[in-house]
């Protein structure tokens, strides 16, 4: 039976992912610090932090892993109709702090939030370093949805999304996948199964297969990924021709 590893402060020495616990699925290590250097080292190995206030910093590597291949994006008939209406505007990296703030807000079906102040500050620093990015969805000049995550090499690691109006987060997610496909991204990490993401084409794969993607598409010494930056609220990406 595996035992939970304890990390020294600022340690980058994560245990092998195959030592992660089966219950709870994927819990790998715990510690007291959450630095950008730790996040960078963790994501290269398919490890991510997930903890609540009052808990240690918990690191996870679940198996199976929910992923989406850009070419397997599924757009429902109702979403195609919405895309053709072009009711929303979509931007990138214009309101990262606002997006993470909305993602951190408690949901009706949740007692609290895992996006603690410590998490928010760490990912804001990752954004300043060009590794964390946001997608914003606007309606009548108001931010109504969005998502954020980490981009490394040809992989995007999705972290969280929010919607203040129906389908806003799906709209932004579809925009993101289409844009990343054009930039030759190979995989979107969705972490763990949700019906919401499965409906968009995400599927579960074994941890070993997921880690092979990381080895092949995150190159040593070249972590910063190409990211769509030619968008603005005046020139949003046009999704009305979605097939």
Short mmCIF file of C-alpha atoms in Angstrom, two decimals, residues 24 57 76 148 178 181 197 199 223 230 241:
data_model
loop_
_atom_site.label_atom_id
_atom_site.label_comp_id
_atom_site.label_asym_id
_atom_site.label_seq_id
_atom_site.Cartn_x
_atom_site.Cartn_y
_atom_site.Cartn_z
CA UNK A 24 -8.43 9.06 -3.19
CA UNK A 57 -0.74 21.77 -0.46
CA UNK A 76 -23.76 19.89 -30.21
CA UNK A 148 -7.79 29.66 -17.39
CA UNK A 178 -10.40 25.73 -32.29
CA UNK A 181 -5.85 23.35 -33.05
CA UNK A 197 -16.35 18.14 -20.57
CA UNK A 199 -20.14 16.19 -23.73
CA UNK A 223 8.31 25.47 -22.04
CA UNK A 230 -3.98 38.61 -32.15
CA UNK A 241 -18.65 29.42 -39.59
#
